[in-house]
mmCIF file of C-alpha atoms in Angstrom:
data_model
loop_
_atom_site.group_PDB
_atom_site.id
_atom_site.type_symbol
_atom_site.label_atom_id
_atom_site.label_comp_id
_atom_site.label_asym_id
_atom_site.label_seq_id
_atom_site.Cartn_x
_atom_site.Cartn_y
_atom_site.Cartn_z
ATOM 1 C CA GLU A 1 103.249 123.882 95.369
ATOM 2 C CA VAL A 2 103.232 121.418 98.255
ATOM 3 C CA GLN A 3 101.956 117.998 97.272
ATOM 4 C CA LEU A 4 101.469 114.901 99.388
ATOM 5 C CA VAL A 5 100.364 111.771 97.552
ATOM 6 C CA GLU A 6 99.482 108.663 99.532
ATOM 7 C CA SER A 7 99.434 105.152 98.107
ATOM 8 C CA GLY A 8 99.363 101.543 99.215
ATOM 9 C CA GLY A 9 95.838 101.274 100.559
ATOM 10 C CA GLY A 10 93.465 98.467 99.688
ATOM 11 C CA LEU A 11 91.420 95.563 100.970
ATOM 12 C CA VAL A 12 93.241 93.292 103.402
ATOM 13 C CA GLN A 13 92.198 90.448 105.680
ATOM 14 C CA PRO A 14 92.340 90.794 109.460
ATOM 15 C CA GLY A 15 95.747 89.891 110.828
ATOM 16 C CA ARG A 16 97.561 90.711 107.603
ATOM 17 C CA SER A 17 99.938 93.575 106.815
ATOM 18 C CA LEU A 18 99.972 96.607 104.570
ATOM 19 C CA ARG A 19 102.516 99.342 103.881
ATOM 20 C CA LEU A 20 101.408 102.864 103.081
ATOM 21 C CA SER A 21 103.595 105.408 101.322
ATOM 22 C CA CYS A 22 103.425 109.173 101.013
ATOM 23 C CA ALA A 23 105.384 110.949 98.286
ATOM 24 C CA ALA A 24 106.143 114.575 99.125
ATOM 25 C CA SER A 25 107.090 117.415 96.822
ATOM 26 C CA GLY A 26 107.139 121.205 96.716
ATOM 27 C CA PHE A 27 109.003 121.715 99.996
ATOM 28 C CA THR A 28 112.260 120.688 101.687
ATOM 29 C CA PHE A 29 111.104 117.354 103.069
ATOM 30 C CA ASP A 30 113.828 116.906 105.670
ATOM 31 C CA ASP A 31 113.041 120.261 107.271
ATOM 32 C CA TYR A 32 109.748 119.056 108.698
ATOM 33 C CA ALA A 33 108.166 116.409 110.858
ATOM 34 C CA MET A 34 105.501 114.278 109.224
ATOM 35 C CA HIS A 35 102.397 112.523 110.518
ATOM 36 C CA TRP A 36 99.723 110.005 109.660
ATOM 37 C CA VAL A 37 96.105 110.806 110.557
ATOM 38 C CA ARG A 38 93.182 108.510 109.816
ATOM 39 C CA GLN A 39 89.442 108.880 109.446
ATOM 40 C CA ALA A 40 87.110 105.914 109.728
ATOM 41 C CA PRO A 41 84.088 106.027 107.407
ATOM 42 C CA GLY A 42 81.667 108.682 108.633
ATOM 43 C CA LYS A 43 83.808 109.413 111.697
ATOM 44 C CA GLY A 44 86.199 112.070 112.913
ATOM 45 C CA LEU A 45 89.948 112.499 112.659
ATOM 46 C CA GLU A 46 92.324 110.329 114.678
ATOM 47 C CA TRP A 47 96.062 110.944 114.945
ATOM 48 C CA VAL A 48 97.989 107.744 114.238
ATOM 49 C CA SER A 49 101.698 108.487 114.320
ATOM 50 C CA GLY A 50 104.348 111.158 113.871
ATOM 51 C CA ILE A 51 108.054 111.263 113.057
ATOM 52 C CA SER A 52 110.598 114.027 113.440
ATOM 53 C CA TRP A 53 112.650 115.410 110.576
ATOM 54 C CA ASN A 54 115.600 113.083 111.200
ATOM 55 C CA SER A 55 113.593 110.095 112.501
ATOM 56 C CA GLY A 56 115.069 110.792 115.920
ATOM 57 C CA SER A 57 111.720 111.124 117.637
ATOM 58 C CA ILE A 58 108.650 109.012 116.907
ATOM 59 C CA GLY A 59 105.238 108.657 118.500
ATOM 60 C CA TYR A 60 102.167 106.465 118.128
ATOM 61 C CA ALA A 61 98.574 106.491 119.233
ATOM 62 C CA ASP A 62 97.835 103.839 121.840
ATOM 63 C CA SER A 63 95.455 102.161 119.383
ATOM 64 C CA VAL A 64 98.290 101.278 116.987
ATOM 65 C CA LYS A 65 101.333 101.075 119.259
ATOM 66 C CA GLY A 66 103.198 97.809 118.763
ATOM 67 C CA ARG A 67 101.445 97.098 115.445
ATOM 68 C CA PHE A 68 102.292 100.087 113.241
ATOM 69 C CA THR A 69 105.731 101.470 112.384
ATOM 70 C CA ILE A 70 106.322 104.896 110.896
ATOM 71 C CA SER A 71 109.474 105.662 108.919
ATOM 72 C CA ARG A 72 110.801 108.128 106.386
ATOM 73 C CA ASP A 73 113.414 108.259 103.661
ATOM 74 C CA ASN A 74 114.587 111.841 103.267
ATOM 75 C CA ALA A 75 116.600 110.973 100.180
ATOM 76 C CA LYS A 76 113.383 109.845 98.491
ATOM 77 C CA ASN A 77 111.122 112.526 100.028
ATOM 78 C CA SER A 78 108.894 109.757 101.264
ATOM 79 C CA LEU A 79 106.986 108.809 104.409
ATOM 80 C CA TYR A 80 105.850 105.292 105.213
ATOM 81 C CA LEU A 81 103.511 103.462 107.552
ATOM 82 C CA GLN A 82 104.004 99.732 108.029
ATOM 83 C CA MET A 83 100.775 98.294 109.406
ATOM 84 C CA ASN A 84 100.854 94.784 110.892
ATOM 85 C CA SER A 85 98.214 92.662 112.624
ATOM 86 C CA LEU A 86 95.479 94.720 111.040
ATOM 87 C CA ARG A 87 92.044 94.778 112.635
ATOM 88 C CA ALA A 88 88.610 95.709 111.369
ATOM 89 C CA GLU A 89 88.777 98.900 113.448
ATOM 90 C CA ASP A 90 91.816 100.032 111.422
ATOM 91 C CA THR A 91 89.522 100.520 108.414
ATOM 92 C CA ALA A 92 89.874 104.184 107.497
ATOM 93 C CA LEU A 93 91.115 106.770 105.056
ATOM 94 C CA TYR A 94 94.749 107.378 105.969
ATOM 95 C CA TYR A 95 96.091 110.888 105.459
ATOM 96 C CA CYS A 96 99.705 111.952 105.308
ATOM 97 C CA ALA A 97 100.154 115.387 106.902
ATOM 98 C CA LYS A 98 103.084 117.794 106.966
ATOM 99 C CA ALA A 99 103.932 119.412 110.275
ATOM 100 C CA MET A 100 104.883 123.077 110.600
ATOM 101 C CA GLY A 101 108.078 122.291 112.506
ATOM 102 C CA LEU A 102 110.964 119.864 112.836
ATOM 103 C CA ASP A 103 109.856 117.761 115.766
ATOM 104 C CA TYR A 104 106.793 115.518 115.782
ATOM 105 C CA GLY A 105 106.207 116.358 119.443
ATOM 106 C CA ASP A 106 106.310 120.132 119.023
ATOM 107 C CA PRO A 107 103.089 121.583 120.486
ATOM 108 C CA SER A 108 103.559 124.728 118.419
ATOM 109 C CA SER A 109 103.390 122.751 115.200
ATOM 110 C CA GLY A 110 100.096 121.890 113.555
ATOM 111 C CA PHE A 111 99.499 120.207 110.212
ATOM 112 C CA ASP A 112 99.618 122.746 107.422
ATOM 113 C CA TYR A 113 99.286 120.426 104.428
ATOM 114 C CA TRP A 114 97.399 117.174 103.951
ATOM 115 C CA GLY A 115 97.302 114.584 101.200
ATOM 116 C CA GLN A 116 94.068 113.261 99.725
ATOM 117 C CA GLY A 117 94.333 110.010 101.634
ATOM 118 C CA THR A 118 94.500 106.305 100.829
ATOM 119 C CA LEU A 119 91.719 103.956 101.873
ATOM 120 C CA VAL A 120 92.487 100.894 103.961
ATOM 121 C CA THR A 121 89.726 98.332 104.380
ATOM 122 C CA VAL A 122 90.270 95.442 106.766
ATOM 123 C CA SER A 123 87.739 92.712 106.168
ATOM 124 C CA SER A 124 87.538 88.988 105.567
ATOM 125 C CA GLN B 1 84.960 109.216 122.756
ATOM 126 C CA SER B 2 87.238 112.085 121.732
ATOM 127 C CA VAL B 3 89.647 113.712 124.177
ATOM 128 C CA LEU B 4 88.513 117.184 123.068
ATOM 129 C CA THR B 5 84.776 117.871 123.209
ATOM 130 C CA GLN B 6 82.952 119.708 120.431
ATOM 131 C CA PRO B 7 79.228 120.059 119.759
ATOM 132 C CA PRO B 8 78.268 117.627 116.989
ATOM 133 C CA SER B 9 76.426 120.271 115.021
ATOM 134 C CA ALA B 10 76.019 123.997 114.549
ATOM 135 C CA SER B 11 74.045 126.111 112.132
ATOM 136 C CA GLY B 12 73.464 129.648 110.967
ATOM 137 C CA THR B 13 72.048 131.712 108.156
ATOM 138 C CA PRO B 14 74.117 133.601 105.598
ATOM 139 C CA GLY B 15 75.704 136.681 107.102
ATOM 140 C CA GLN B 16 75.371 135.473 110.682
ATOM 141 C CA ARG B 17 78.171 134.895 113.162
ATOM 142 C CA VAL B 18 78.555 131.399 114.580
ATOM 143 C CA THR B 19 80.916 129.983 117.158
ATOM 144 C CA ILE B 20 82.091 126.428 117.711
ATOM 145 C CA SER B 21 83.453 125.444 121.079
ATOM 146 C CA CYS B 22 86.179 122.961 121.979
ATOM 147 C CA SER B 23 86.666 121.798 125.540
ATOM 148 C CA GLY B 24 89.722 119.986 126.838
ATOM 149 C CA SER B 25 91.850 119.686 129.941
ATOM 150 C CA SER B 26 95.037 120.945 131.541
ATOM 151 C CA SER B 27 97.141 118.385 129.671
ATOM 152 C CA ASN B 28 96.070 119.565 126.236
ATOM 153 C CA ILE B 29 94.307 122.888 125.633
ATOM 154 C CA GLY B 30 95.260 124.148 129.076
ATOM 155 C CA SER B 31 98.973 123.966 128.326
ATOM 156 C CA ASN B 32 99.325 123.839 124.543
ATOM 157 C CA TYR B 33 98.261 125.605 121.374
ATOM 158 C CA VAL B 34 94.930 124.876 119.690
ATOM 159 C CA TYR B 35 94.518 124.248 115.985
ATOM 160 C CA TRP B 36 91.368 124.269 113.857
ATOM 161 C CA TYR B 37 90.831 122.330 110.644
ATOM 162 C CA GLN B 38 88.088 122.667 108.071
ATOM 163 C CA GLN B 39 86.984 119.628 106.085
ATOM 164 C CA LEU B 40 84.724 120.373 103.157
ATOM 165 C CA PRO B 41 82.566 117.446 101.979
ATOM 166 C CA GLY B 42 84.635 114.771 100.258
ATOM 167 C CA THR B 43 87.947 116.560 100.708
ATOM 168 C CA ALA B 44 91.006 116.419 102.962
ATOM 169 C CA PRO B 45 91.187 118.605 106.061
ATOM 170 C CA LYS B 46 92.657 122.077 105.685
ATOM 171 C CA LEU B 47 94.427 124.122 108.354
ATOM 172 C CA LEU B 48 92.192 127.033 109.335
ATOM 173 C CA ILE B 49 93.696 128.401 112.565
ATOM 174 C CA TYR B 50 97.060 127.636 114.165
ATOM 175 C CA ARG B 51 98.578 128.512 117.527
ATOM 176 C CA ASN B 52 95.178 129.478 118.981
ATOM 177 C CA ASN B 53 94.417 132.491 116.810
ATOM 178 C CA GLN B 54 96.718 132.700 113.775
ATOM 179 C CA ARG B 55 95.375 132.411 110.249
ATOM 180 C CA PRO B 56 97.444 130.815 107.467
ATOM 181 C CA SER B 57 97.826 132.874 104.357
ATOM 182 C CA GLY B 58 94.683 132.642 102.248
ATOM 183 C CA VAL B 59 92.253 132.045 105.112
ATOM 184 C CA PRO B 60 89.725 134.899 105.238
ATOM 185 C CA ASP B 61 89.654 137.081 108.346
ATOM 186 C CA ARG B 62 86.025 135.995 108.813
ATOM 187 C CA PHE B 63 87.564 133.056 110.658
ATOM 188 C CA SER B 64 89.022 133.689 114.109
ATOM 189 C CA GLY B 65 90.177 131.558 117.003
ATOM 190 C CA SER B 66 90.477 132.141 120.719
ATOM 191 C CA LYS B 67 91.468 130.207 123.801
ATOM 192 C CA SER B 68 90.776 130.615 127.491
ATOM 193 C CA GLY B 69 91.938 128.138 130.093
ATOM 194 C CA THR B 70 91.032 124.652 128.951
ATOM 195 C CA SER B 71 88.578 125.751 126.246
ATOM 196 C CA ALA B 72 88.841 127.219 122.788
ATOM 197 C CA SER B 73 86.455 128.643 120.236
ATOM 198 C CA LEU B 74 86.289 129.123 116.498
ATOM 199 C CA ALA B 75 84.199 132.045 115.299
ATOM 200 C CA ILE B 76 82.966 132.490 111.763
ATOM 201 C CA SER B 77 81.480 135.857 110.894
ATOM 202 C CA GLY B 78 79.617 136.810 107.725
ATOM 203 C CA LEU B 79 78.635 133.176 107.242
ATOM 204 C CA ARG B 80 78.641 131.941 103.645
ATOM 205 C CA SER B 81 77.218 128.822 102.031
ATOM 206 C CA GLU B 82 80.712 127.628 101.213
ATOM 207 C CA ASP B 83 81.519 127.507 104.927
ATOM 208 C CA GLU B 84 79.302 124.429 105.247
ATOM 209 C CA ALA B 85 81.801 121.811 106.403
ATOM 210 C CA ASP B 86 83.077 119.784 109.324
ATOM 211 C CA TYR B 87 85.332 121.623 111.749
ATOM 212 C CA TYR B 88 87.843 119.944 114.048
ATOM 213 C CA CYS B 89 89.886 121.320 116.914
ATOM 214 C CA ALA B 90 93.198 119.724 117.846
ATOM 215 C CA ALA B 91 96.002 120.114 120.356
ATOM 216 C CA TRP B 92 99.079 118.354 121.639
ATOM 217 C CA ASP B 93 98.376 116.328 124.790
ATOM 218 C CA ASP B 94 101.146 115.979 127.361
ATOM 219 C CA SER B 95 99.674 112.921 129.055
ATOM 220 C CA LEU B 96 101.104 109.427 128.635
ATOM 221 C CA SER B 97 103.922 109.604 126.091
ATOM 222 C CA GLY B 98 102.506 112.617 124.282
ATOM 223 C CA ARG B 99 100.127 112.616 121.379
ATOM 224 C CA VAL B 100 97.986 114.803 119.153
ATOM 225 C CA VAL B 101 94.318 114.811 120.118
ATOM 226 C CA PHE B 102 91.342 115.911 118.047
ATOM 227 C CA GLY B 103 87.814 116.924 118.856
ATOM 228 C CA GLY B 104 85.001 114.806 117.496
ATOM 229 C CA GLY B 105 84.176 117.423 114.894
ATOM 230 C CA THR B 106 81.309 119.866 114.408
ATOM 231 C CA LYS B 107 79.176 119.773 111.293
ATOM 232 C CA LEU B 108 78.279 123.329 110.335
ATOM 233 C CA THR B 109 75.118 123.778 108.296
ATOM 234 C CA VAL B 110 74.365 127.042 106.520
ATOM 235 C CA LEU B 111 70.594 127.327 106.419
#
């Protein structure tokens, strides 16, 4: 059974940093691209970032480019999101999502499994 | 403002057929596959339709997807109370450096 378990969320002050983790199990982690998608309270889904199976290709939404860094450790079956210079508008539930293919930028690859999310609240 | 445009709400009675539209542009829906996700209240999104009209294993055939030009639709036939959820369309967008774009979501109410 595929499982994605996010952790690392919490309350943080504006301008500070936070690192999210996603532990994956039930599938061959290094055979798939992985993504982060967020959902602000009461709002819709927003793609944040994606990373290819071998970290060779990475992409970010304009709203987080230069502040967030996605990475993965295939040996640990884990996905990460380093979030710096956090802003109030980054407050959201952050989901880890498994892609259906190898490359984050593959248009034929949707997100077939999602974690339950970890809540990030940016507030003073 | 979402890149893909969906109606904010839709409704139907049990047994009815409802459709949810998703409008985009040539850089996303017009040139790439469309995906649909269902988000039941308080839960994570779930893949409902992939590559325009394919259903993952376990998704009932009451759900169907279609695409024409720069628009797509999700149809739900034989509406059930458990279909009450938020529905999101998504697609890869070739503009800028490439990104995944979502619709704003449609809240489906079963009356």
